[in-house]
Short mmCIF file of C-alpha atoms in Angstrom, two decimals:
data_model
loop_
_atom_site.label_atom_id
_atom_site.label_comp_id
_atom_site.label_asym_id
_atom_site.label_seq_id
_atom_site.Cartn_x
_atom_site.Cartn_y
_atom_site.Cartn_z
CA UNK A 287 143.23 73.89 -36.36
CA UNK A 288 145.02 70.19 -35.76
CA UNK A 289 144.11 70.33 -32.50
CA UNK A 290 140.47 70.98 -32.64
CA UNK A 291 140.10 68.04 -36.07
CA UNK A 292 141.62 65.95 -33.52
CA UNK A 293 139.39 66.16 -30.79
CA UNK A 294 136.44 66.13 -33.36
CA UNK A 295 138.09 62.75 -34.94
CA UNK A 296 137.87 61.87 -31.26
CA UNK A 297 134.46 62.69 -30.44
CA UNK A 298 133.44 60.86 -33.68
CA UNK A 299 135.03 57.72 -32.37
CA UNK A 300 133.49 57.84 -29.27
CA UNK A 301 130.08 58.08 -30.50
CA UNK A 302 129.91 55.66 -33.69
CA UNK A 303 132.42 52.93 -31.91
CA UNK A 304 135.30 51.60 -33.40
CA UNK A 305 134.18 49.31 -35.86
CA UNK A 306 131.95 51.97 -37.63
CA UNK A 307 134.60 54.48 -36.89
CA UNK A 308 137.50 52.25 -39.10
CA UNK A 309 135.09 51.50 -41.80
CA UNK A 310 133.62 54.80 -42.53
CA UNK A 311 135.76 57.86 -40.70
CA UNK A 312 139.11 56.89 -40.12
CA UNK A 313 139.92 58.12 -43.90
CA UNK A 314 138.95 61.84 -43.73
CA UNK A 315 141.47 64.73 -43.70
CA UNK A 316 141.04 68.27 -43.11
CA UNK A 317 142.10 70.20 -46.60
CA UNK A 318 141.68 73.21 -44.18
CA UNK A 319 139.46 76.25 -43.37
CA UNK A 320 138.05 78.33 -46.09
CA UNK A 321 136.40 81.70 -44.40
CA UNK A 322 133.29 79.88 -42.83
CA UNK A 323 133.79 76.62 -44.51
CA UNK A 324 135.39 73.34 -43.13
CA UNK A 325 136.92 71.01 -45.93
CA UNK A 326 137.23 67.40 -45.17
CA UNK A 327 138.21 65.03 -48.34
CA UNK A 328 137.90 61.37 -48.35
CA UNK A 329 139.82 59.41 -51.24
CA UNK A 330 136.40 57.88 -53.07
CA UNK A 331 133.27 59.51 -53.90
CA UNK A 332 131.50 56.28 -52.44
CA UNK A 333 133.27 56.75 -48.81
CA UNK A 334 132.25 61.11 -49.34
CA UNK A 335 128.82 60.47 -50.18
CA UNK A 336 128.00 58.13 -47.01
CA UNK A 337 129.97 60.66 -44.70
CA UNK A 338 127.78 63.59 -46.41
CA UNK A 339 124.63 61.50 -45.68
CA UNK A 340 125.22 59.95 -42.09
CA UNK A 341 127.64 62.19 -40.53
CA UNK A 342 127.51 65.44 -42.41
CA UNK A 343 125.24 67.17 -39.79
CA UNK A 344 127.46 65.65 -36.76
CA UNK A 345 130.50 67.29 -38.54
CA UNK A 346 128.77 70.83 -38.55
CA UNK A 347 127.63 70.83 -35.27
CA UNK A 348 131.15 69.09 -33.34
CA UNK A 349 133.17 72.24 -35.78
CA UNK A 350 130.90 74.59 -34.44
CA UNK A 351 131.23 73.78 -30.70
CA UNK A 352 135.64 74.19 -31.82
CA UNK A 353 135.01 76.90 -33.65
CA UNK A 354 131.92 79.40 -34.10
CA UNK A 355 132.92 80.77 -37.18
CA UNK A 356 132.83 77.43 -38.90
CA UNK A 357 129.09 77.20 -40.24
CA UNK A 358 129.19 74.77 -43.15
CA UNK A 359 131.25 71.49 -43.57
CA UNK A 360 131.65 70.53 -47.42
CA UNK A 361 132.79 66.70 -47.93
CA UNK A 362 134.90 66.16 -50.92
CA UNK A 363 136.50 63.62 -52.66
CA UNK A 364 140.71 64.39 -52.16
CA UNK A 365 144.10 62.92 -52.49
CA UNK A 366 145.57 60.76 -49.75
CA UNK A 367 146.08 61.94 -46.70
CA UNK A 368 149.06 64.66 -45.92
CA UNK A 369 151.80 63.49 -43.58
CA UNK A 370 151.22 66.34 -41.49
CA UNK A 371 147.93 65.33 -40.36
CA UNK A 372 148.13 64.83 -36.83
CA UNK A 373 146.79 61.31 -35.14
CA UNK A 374 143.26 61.30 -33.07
CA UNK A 375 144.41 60.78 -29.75
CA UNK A 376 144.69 57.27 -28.64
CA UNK A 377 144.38 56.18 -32.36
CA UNK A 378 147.97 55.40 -33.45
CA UNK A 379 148.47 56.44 -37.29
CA UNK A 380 147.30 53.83 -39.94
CA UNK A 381 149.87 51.61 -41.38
CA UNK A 382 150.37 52.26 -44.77
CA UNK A 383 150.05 48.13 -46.16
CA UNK A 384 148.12 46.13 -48.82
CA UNK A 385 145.15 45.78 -45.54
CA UNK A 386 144.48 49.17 -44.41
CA UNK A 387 145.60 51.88 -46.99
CA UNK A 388 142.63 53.65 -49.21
CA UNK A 389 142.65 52.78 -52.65
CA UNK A 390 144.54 55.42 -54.68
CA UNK A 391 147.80 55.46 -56.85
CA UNK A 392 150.90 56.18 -54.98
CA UNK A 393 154.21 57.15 -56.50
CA UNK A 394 157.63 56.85 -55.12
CA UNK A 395 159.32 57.58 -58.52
CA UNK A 396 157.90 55.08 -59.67
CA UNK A 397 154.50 54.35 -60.73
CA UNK A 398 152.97 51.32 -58.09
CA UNK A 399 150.04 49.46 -58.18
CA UNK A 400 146.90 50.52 -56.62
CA UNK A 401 146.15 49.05 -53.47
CA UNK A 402 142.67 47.93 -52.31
CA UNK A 403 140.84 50.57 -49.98
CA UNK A 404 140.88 50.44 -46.14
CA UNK A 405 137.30 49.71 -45.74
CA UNK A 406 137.00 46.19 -48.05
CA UNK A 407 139.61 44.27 -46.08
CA UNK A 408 138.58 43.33 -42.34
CA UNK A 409 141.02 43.20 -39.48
CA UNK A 410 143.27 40.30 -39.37
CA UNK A 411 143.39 38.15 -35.97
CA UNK A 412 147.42 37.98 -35.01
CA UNK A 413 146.64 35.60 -33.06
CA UNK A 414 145.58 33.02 -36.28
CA UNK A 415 149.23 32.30 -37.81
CA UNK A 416 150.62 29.32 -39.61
CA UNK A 417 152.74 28.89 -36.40
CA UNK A 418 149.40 28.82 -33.93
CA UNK A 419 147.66 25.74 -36.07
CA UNK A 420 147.85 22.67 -34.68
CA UNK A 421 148.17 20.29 -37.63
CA UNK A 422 146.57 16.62 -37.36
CA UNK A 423 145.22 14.30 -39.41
CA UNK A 424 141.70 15.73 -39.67
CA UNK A 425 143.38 18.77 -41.13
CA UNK A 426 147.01 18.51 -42.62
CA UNK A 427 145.76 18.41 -46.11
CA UNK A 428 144.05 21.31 -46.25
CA UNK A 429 147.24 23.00 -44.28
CA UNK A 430 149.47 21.69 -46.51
CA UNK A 431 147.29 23.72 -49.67
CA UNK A 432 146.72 26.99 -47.49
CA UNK A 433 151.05 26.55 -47.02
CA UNK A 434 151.45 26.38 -50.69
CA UNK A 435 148.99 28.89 -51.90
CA UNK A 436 150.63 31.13 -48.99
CA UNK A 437 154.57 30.69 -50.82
CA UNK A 438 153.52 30.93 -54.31
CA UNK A 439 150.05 32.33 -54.73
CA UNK A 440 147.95 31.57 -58.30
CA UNK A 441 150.17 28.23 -58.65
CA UNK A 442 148.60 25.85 -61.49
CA UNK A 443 145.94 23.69 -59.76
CA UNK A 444 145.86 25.93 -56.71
CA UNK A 445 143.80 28.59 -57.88
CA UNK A 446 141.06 28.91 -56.22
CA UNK A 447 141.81 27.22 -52.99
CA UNK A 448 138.62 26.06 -51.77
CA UNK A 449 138.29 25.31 -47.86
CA UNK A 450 135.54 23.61 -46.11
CA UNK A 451 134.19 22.10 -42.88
CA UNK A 452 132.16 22.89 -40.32
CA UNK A 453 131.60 25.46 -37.42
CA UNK A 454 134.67 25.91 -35.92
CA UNK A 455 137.74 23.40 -37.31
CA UNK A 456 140.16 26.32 -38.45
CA UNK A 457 139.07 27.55 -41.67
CA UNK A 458 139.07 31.39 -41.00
CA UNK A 459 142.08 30.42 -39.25
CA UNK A 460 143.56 29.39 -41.90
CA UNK A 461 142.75 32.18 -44.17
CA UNK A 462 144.42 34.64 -41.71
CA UNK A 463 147.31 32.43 -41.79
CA UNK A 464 147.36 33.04 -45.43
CA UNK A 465 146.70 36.65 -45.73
CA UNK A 466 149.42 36.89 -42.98
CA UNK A 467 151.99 34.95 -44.81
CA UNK A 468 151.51 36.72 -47.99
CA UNK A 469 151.39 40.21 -46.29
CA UNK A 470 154.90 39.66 -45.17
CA UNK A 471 156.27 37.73 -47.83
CA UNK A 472 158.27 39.00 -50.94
CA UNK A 473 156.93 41.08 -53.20
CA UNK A 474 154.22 43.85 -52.56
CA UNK A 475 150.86 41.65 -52.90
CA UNK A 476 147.19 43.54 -52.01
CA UNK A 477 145.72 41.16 -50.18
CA UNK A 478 141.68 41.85 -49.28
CA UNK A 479 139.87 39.53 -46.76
CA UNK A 480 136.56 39.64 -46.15
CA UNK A 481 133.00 37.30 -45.12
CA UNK A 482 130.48 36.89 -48.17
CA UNK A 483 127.91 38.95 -46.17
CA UNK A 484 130.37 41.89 -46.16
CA UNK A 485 130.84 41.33 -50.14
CA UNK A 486 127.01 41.71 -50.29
CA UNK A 487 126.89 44.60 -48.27
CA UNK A 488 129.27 46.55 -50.25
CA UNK A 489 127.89 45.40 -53.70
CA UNK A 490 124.56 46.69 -52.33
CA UNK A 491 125.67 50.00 -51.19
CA UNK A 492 127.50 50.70 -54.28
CA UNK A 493 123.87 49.77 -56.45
CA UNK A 494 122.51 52.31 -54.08
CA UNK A 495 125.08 54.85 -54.55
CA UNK A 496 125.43 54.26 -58.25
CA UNK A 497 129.30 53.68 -57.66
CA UNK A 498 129.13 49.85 -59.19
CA UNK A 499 132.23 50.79 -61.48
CA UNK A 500 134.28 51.59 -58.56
CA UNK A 501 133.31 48.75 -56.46
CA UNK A 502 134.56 46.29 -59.48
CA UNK A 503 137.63 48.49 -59.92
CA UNK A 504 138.44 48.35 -56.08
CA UNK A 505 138.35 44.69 -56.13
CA UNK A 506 139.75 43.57 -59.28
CA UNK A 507 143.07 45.75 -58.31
CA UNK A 508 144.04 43.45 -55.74
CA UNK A 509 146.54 40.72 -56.21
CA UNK A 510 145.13 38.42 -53.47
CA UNK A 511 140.80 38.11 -52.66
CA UNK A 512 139.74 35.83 -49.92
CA UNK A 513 135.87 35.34 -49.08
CA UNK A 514 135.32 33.54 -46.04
CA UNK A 515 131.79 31.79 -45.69
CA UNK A 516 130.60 31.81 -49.10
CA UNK A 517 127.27 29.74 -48.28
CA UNK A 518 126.24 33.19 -46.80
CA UNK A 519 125.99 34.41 -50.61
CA UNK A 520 123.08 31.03 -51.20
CA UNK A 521 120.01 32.57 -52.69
CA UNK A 522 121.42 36.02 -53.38
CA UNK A 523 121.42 36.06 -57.13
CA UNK A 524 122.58 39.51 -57.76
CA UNK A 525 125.72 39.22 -55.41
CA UNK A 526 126.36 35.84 -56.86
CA UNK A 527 126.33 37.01 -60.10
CA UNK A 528 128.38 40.17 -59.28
CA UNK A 529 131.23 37.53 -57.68
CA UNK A 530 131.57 35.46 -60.30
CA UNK A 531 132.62 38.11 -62.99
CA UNK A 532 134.56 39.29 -60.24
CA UNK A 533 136.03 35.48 -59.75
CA UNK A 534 136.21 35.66 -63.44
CA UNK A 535 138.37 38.67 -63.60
CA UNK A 536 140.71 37.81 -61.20
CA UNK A 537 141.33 34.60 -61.77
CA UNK A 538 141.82 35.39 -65.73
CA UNK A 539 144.53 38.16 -64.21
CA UNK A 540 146.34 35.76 -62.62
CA UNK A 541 145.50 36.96 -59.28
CA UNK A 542 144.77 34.19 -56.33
CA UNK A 543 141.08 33.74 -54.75
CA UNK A 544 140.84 31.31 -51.63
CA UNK A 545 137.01 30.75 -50.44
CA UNK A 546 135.66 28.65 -47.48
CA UNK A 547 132.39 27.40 -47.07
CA UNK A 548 130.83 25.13 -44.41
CA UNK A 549 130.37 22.62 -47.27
CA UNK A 550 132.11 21.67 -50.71
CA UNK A 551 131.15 23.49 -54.04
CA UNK A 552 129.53 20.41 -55.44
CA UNK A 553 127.33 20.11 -51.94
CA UNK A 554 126.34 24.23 -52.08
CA UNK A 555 122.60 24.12 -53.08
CA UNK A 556 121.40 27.45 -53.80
CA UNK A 557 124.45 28.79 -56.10
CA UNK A 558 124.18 29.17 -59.88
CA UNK A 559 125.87 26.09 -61.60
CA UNK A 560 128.17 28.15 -63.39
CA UNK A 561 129.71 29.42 -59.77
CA UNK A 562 130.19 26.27 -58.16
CA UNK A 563 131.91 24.55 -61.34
CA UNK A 564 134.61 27.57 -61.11
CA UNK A 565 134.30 27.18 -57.31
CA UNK A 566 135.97 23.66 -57.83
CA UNK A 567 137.72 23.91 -60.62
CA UNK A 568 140.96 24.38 -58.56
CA UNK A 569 142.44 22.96 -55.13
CA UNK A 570 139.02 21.90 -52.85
CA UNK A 571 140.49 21.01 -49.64
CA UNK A 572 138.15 19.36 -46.23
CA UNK A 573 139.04 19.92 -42.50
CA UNK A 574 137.03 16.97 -40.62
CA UNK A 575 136.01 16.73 -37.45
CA UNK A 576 138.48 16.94 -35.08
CA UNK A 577 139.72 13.67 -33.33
CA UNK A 578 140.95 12.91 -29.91
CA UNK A 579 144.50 13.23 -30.53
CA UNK A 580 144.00 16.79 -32.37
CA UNK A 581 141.99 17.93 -29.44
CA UNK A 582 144.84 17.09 -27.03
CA UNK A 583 147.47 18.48 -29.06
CA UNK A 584 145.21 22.12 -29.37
CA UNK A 585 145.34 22.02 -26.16
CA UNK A 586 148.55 21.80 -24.53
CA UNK A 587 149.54 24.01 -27.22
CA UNK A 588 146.96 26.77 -26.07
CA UNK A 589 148.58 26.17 -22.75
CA UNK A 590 151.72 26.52 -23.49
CA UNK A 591 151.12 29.12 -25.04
CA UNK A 592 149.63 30.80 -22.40
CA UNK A 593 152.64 29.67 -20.10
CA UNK A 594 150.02 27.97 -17.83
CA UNK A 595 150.40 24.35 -16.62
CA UNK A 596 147.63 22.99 -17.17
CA UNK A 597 148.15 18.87 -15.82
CA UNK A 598 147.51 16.15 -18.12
CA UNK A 599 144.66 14.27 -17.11
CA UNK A 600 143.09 17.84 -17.19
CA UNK A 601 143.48 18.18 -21.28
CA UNK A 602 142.43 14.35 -21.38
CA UNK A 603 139.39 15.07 -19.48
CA UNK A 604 138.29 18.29 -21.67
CA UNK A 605 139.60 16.27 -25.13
CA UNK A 606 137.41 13.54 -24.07
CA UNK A 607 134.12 15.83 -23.33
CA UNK A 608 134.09 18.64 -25.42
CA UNK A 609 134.19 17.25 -29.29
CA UNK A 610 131.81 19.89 -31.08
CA UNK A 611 134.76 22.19 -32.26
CA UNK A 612 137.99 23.67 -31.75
CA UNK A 613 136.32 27.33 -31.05
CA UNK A 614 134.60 25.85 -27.72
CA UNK A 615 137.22 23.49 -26.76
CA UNK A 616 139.86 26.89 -26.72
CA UNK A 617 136.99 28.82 -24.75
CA UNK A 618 136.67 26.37 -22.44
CA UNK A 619 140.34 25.98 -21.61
CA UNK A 620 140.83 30.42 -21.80
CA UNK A 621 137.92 30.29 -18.91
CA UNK A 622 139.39 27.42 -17.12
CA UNK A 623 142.78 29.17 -16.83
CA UNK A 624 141.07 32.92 -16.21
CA UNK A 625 139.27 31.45 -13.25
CA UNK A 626 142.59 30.31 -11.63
CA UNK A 627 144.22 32.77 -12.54
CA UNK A 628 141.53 35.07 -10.66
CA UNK A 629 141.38 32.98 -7.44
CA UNK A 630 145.15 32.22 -7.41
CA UNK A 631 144.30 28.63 -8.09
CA UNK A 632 146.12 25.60 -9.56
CA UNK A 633 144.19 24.44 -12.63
CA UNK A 634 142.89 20.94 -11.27
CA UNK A 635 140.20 18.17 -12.78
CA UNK A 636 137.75 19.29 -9.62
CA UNK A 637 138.10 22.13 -10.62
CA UNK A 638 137.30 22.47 -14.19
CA UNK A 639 134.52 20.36 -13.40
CA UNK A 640 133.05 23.04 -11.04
CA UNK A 641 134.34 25.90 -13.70
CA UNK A 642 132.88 24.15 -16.30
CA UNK A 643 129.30 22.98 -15.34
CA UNK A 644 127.45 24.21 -17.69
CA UNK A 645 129.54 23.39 -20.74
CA UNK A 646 129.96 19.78 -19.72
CA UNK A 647 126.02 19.42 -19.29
CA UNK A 648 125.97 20.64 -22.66
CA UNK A 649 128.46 17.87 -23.80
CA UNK A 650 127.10 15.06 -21.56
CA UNK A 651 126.88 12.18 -23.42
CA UNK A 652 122.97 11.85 -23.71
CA UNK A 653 123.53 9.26 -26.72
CA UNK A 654 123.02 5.73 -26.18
CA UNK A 655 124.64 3.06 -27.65
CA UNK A 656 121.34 1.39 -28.62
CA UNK A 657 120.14 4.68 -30.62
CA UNK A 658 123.73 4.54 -32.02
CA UNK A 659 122.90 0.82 -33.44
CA UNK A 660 119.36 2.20 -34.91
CA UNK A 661 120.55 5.42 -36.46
CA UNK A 662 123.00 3.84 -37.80
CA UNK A 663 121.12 0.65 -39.42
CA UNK A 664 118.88 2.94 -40.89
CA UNK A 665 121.79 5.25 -42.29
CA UNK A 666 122.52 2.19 -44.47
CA UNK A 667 119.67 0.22 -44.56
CA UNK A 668 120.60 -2.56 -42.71
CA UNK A 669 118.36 -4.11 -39.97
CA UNK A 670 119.14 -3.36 -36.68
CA UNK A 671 119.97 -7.02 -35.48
CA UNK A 672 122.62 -7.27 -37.75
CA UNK A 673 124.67 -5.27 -35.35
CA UNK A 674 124.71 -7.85 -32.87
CA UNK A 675 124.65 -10.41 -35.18
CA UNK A 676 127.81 -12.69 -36.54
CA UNK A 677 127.58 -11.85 -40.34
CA UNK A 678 130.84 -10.64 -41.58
CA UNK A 679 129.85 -9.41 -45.27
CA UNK A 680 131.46 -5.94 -45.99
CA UNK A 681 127.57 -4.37 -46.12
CA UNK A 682 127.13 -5.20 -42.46
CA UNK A 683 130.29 -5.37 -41.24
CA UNK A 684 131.48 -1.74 -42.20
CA UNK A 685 128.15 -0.24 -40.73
CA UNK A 686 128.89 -2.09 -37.83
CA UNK A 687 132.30 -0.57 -37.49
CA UNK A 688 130.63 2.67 -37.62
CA UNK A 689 128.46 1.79 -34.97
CA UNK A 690 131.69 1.35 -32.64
CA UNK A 691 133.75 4.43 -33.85
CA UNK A 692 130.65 6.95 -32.85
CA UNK A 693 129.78 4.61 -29.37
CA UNK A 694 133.21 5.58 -28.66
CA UNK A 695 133.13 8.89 -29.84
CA UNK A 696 129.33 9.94 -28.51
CA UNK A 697 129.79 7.85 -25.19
CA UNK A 698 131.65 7.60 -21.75
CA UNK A 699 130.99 3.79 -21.87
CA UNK A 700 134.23 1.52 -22.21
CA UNK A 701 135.50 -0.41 -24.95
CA UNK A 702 134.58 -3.83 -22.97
CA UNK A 703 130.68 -2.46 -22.83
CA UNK A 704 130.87 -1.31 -25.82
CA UNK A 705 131.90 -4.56 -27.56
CA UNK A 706 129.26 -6.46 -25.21
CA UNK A 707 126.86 -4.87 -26.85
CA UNK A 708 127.82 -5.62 -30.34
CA UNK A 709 127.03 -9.53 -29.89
CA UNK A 710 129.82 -9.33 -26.74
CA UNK A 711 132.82 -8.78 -28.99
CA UNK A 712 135.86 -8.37 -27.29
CA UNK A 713 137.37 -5.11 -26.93
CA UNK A 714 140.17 -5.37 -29.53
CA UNK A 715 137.57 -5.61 -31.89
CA UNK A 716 136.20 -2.18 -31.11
CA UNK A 717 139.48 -0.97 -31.11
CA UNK A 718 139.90 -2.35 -34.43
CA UNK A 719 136.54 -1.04 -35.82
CA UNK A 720 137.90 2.67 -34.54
CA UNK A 721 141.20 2.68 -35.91
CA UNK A 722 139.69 1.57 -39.31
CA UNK A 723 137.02 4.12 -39.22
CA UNK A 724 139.94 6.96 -38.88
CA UNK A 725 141.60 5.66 -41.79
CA UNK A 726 138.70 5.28 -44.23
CA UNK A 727 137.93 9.16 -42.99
CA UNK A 728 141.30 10.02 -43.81
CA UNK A 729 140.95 8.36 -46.89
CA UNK A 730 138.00 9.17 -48.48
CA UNK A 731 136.03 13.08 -47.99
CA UNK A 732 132.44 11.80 -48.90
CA UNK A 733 133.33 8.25 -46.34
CA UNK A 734 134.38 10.92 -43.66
CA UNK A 735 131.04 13.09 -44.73
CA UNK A 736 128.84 10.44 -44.37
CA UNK A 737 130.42 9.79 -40.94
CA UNK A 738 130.33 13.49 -39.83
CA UNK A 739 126.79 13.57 -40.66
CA UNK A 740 125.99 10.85 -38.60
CA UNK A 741 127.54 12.24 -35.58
CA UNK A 742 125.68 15.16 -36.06
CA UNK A 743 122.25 14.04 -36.53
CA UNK A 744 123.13 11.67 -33.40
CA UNK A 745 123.90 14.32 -31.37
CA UNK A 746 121.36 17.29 -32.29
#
């Protein structure tokens, strides 16, 4: 009878794929065989009744083709799972943690807290650790926050942790790197990650199911809730609604919540008032842009990691021409060292040029210095001669320096040109007007904002 549920479990797997296999199948256990009756239990009635509905009729028929006499298959809602249940094959047993256990009461003497079920917390990436960030200055402060919330979770003034920035700077990241830390820290925390849309998808299925009450107790039994990409929750009223009493609950229990967003609370048009004040009502921490010197760094860290040398002008060159974010600079590199690694090939500059083609005509700096100088005057309503000009008052000036930092960020041309074509300044102006920028960005979050948003509208 093992035998043939494992096949089945295996069949199951093969047909639905993995990710629909962890979320929805991986729970059920055989009770056993009752005359011509199958029994398969599933620890909630939410998880039984979607089996009964979108798999019921596969169960029947893969029983019957194991065994004849089975006609029926009845789904019920069971204990946890007994020890002698034997493993699908190639599916290694489920560790029993805070991430992947079904929520039920477990007692080893003792009575222990309820642990959040398998299918609200999504896979962590072992690859996103505390000891994998690169830290810089675009991003130390909000590493510093994720570091703290990660030793002493619900600390006064660090609950919620709020992270934001855009596509790609480490935010999810970081969130793994906090899940990760707490997992295996003291203590027996329930820690449940998931994105905003899969918060909405549950909350929706529950309505459906008329299981709300066990959605809200599934949640608020966890020690730990992370929601990554809360902006996807902007216009959904329901969901919004159903999060913040959540929020509410958790918060009031002492229990941590860490968020990210691609913008701050105050900036998140679209959520109710009430959200967004709780939203930043604790720790709100920014990743900017990334600079040169972060880029770099990712980079021959990736590389070492990967125990590839990877020369030095080679990084440069790839810092210098791929600034979007940190997710396309790393895929970059990974193809760059898969294609020697293919050929047998040293990883050279000619070469990632040829590798690379199509990226790097992506990145190519189509921006002009003189749209720079326009976009820019009009960003602070300045006119556009006064970027050439000699006038030194702090409403030109600054702009000015602005003008410099994204010519040398959105350009190939040199610091020489570029000062030639602010009035023919010298280059240790420019240099000057760069170095200043950085530390008004590190400085001040809506300075850096304003900066960021320039850069983007420049280059879209």
């Amino acid at each position: 009878m093992g035998e043939a549920w494992a096949r089945i479990r295996g069949r199951l797997r093969e047909e639905v794929g993995e990710a629909e296999y962890r979320t929805w199948l991986r729970q059920m256990t055989l009770a056993g065989i009752d005359g011509d009756e199958a029994v398969v239990v599933l620890p909630t009635r939410f998880l039984r009744d979607w089996v009964r509905s979108h798999y019921g009729d596969r169960l029947r028929a893969l029983w019957q083709q194991e065994n004849a006499a089975v006609r029926r298959v009845d789904v019920r809602v069971g204990a946890e799972r007994p020890t002698a249940e034997p493993a699908t094959p190639g599916e290694a047993a489920p560790r029993r943690d805070a991430l992947t256990e079904p929520l039920a009461a477990r007692s080893n003497g003792a009575a222990r807290a309820q642990e959040p079920r398998g299918d609200w917390s999504a896979p962590l990436d072992p690859r996103f650790t505390f000891d994998t960030f690169v830290v810089g200055k675009p991003n130390e402060f909000a590493h510093a926050c994720a570091r703290r919330v990660a030793e002493k979770p619900a600390s006064p003034g660090f609950n919620p942790l709020f992270l934001y920035g855009g596509v790609g700077l480490g935010k999810t990241h970081l969130m793994h790197a906090i899940a990760w830390a707490i997992r295996g820290g003291e203590g027996q925390r329930n820690v449940a990650y998931m994105s905003a849309e899969k918060f909405m998808y549950r909350f929706i299925a529950a309505l459906r199911s008329q299981s709300t009450m066990e959605f809200k107790e599934s949640l608020r039994s966890v020690d730990v809730l992370m929601v990554d990409d809360l902006q996807f929750l902007i216009g959904k009223d329901n969901t919004q609604e159903e999060f913040f009493h959540t929020f509410n609950a958790l918060v009031d229990a002492g229990k941590q919540i860490v968020v990210s967003a691609d913008k701050s609370p105050s900036d998140l048009n679209g959520l109710e008032d009430r959200l967004r004040t709780r939203l930043g009502c604790g720790m709100v921490a920014d990743i900017h842009a990334t600079t040169y010197e972060l880029r770099l760094s990712i980079l021959q860290a990736k590389a070492t990691a990967a125990a590839v040398e990877v020369p030095k002008g080679v990084n440069e060159f790839l810092a210098h021409k791929i600034t979007s974010n940190v997710r396309e600079l790393e895929g970059a590199l990974n193809r760059l060292i898969a294609h020697a690694n293919l050929f047998g090939r040293a990883v050279t500059l000619d070469g990632a040029q040829e590798v690379l083609h199509d990226i790097l005509r992506a990145h190519d700096r189509r921006v002009t210095i003189e749209e720079i100088q326009r976009k820019v005057a009009e960003h602070y309503n300045i006119r556009l001669t006064d970027m050439s000009s000699a006038r030194r008052a702090r409403a030109v000036a600054r702009p000015r320096q602005v003008a410099m930092y994204l010519a040398k960020q959105l350009t190939s041309r040199s610091l020489p040109e570029i000062g030639r074509r602010f009035g023919n300044r010298d280059h240790t102006t420019v240099m000057h007007a760069v170095s200043r920028i950085n530390e008004l960005m590190q400085a001040d979050s809506a300075f850096a904002e304003d900066v960021e948003l320039l850069r983007r509208m420049l280059e879209n």
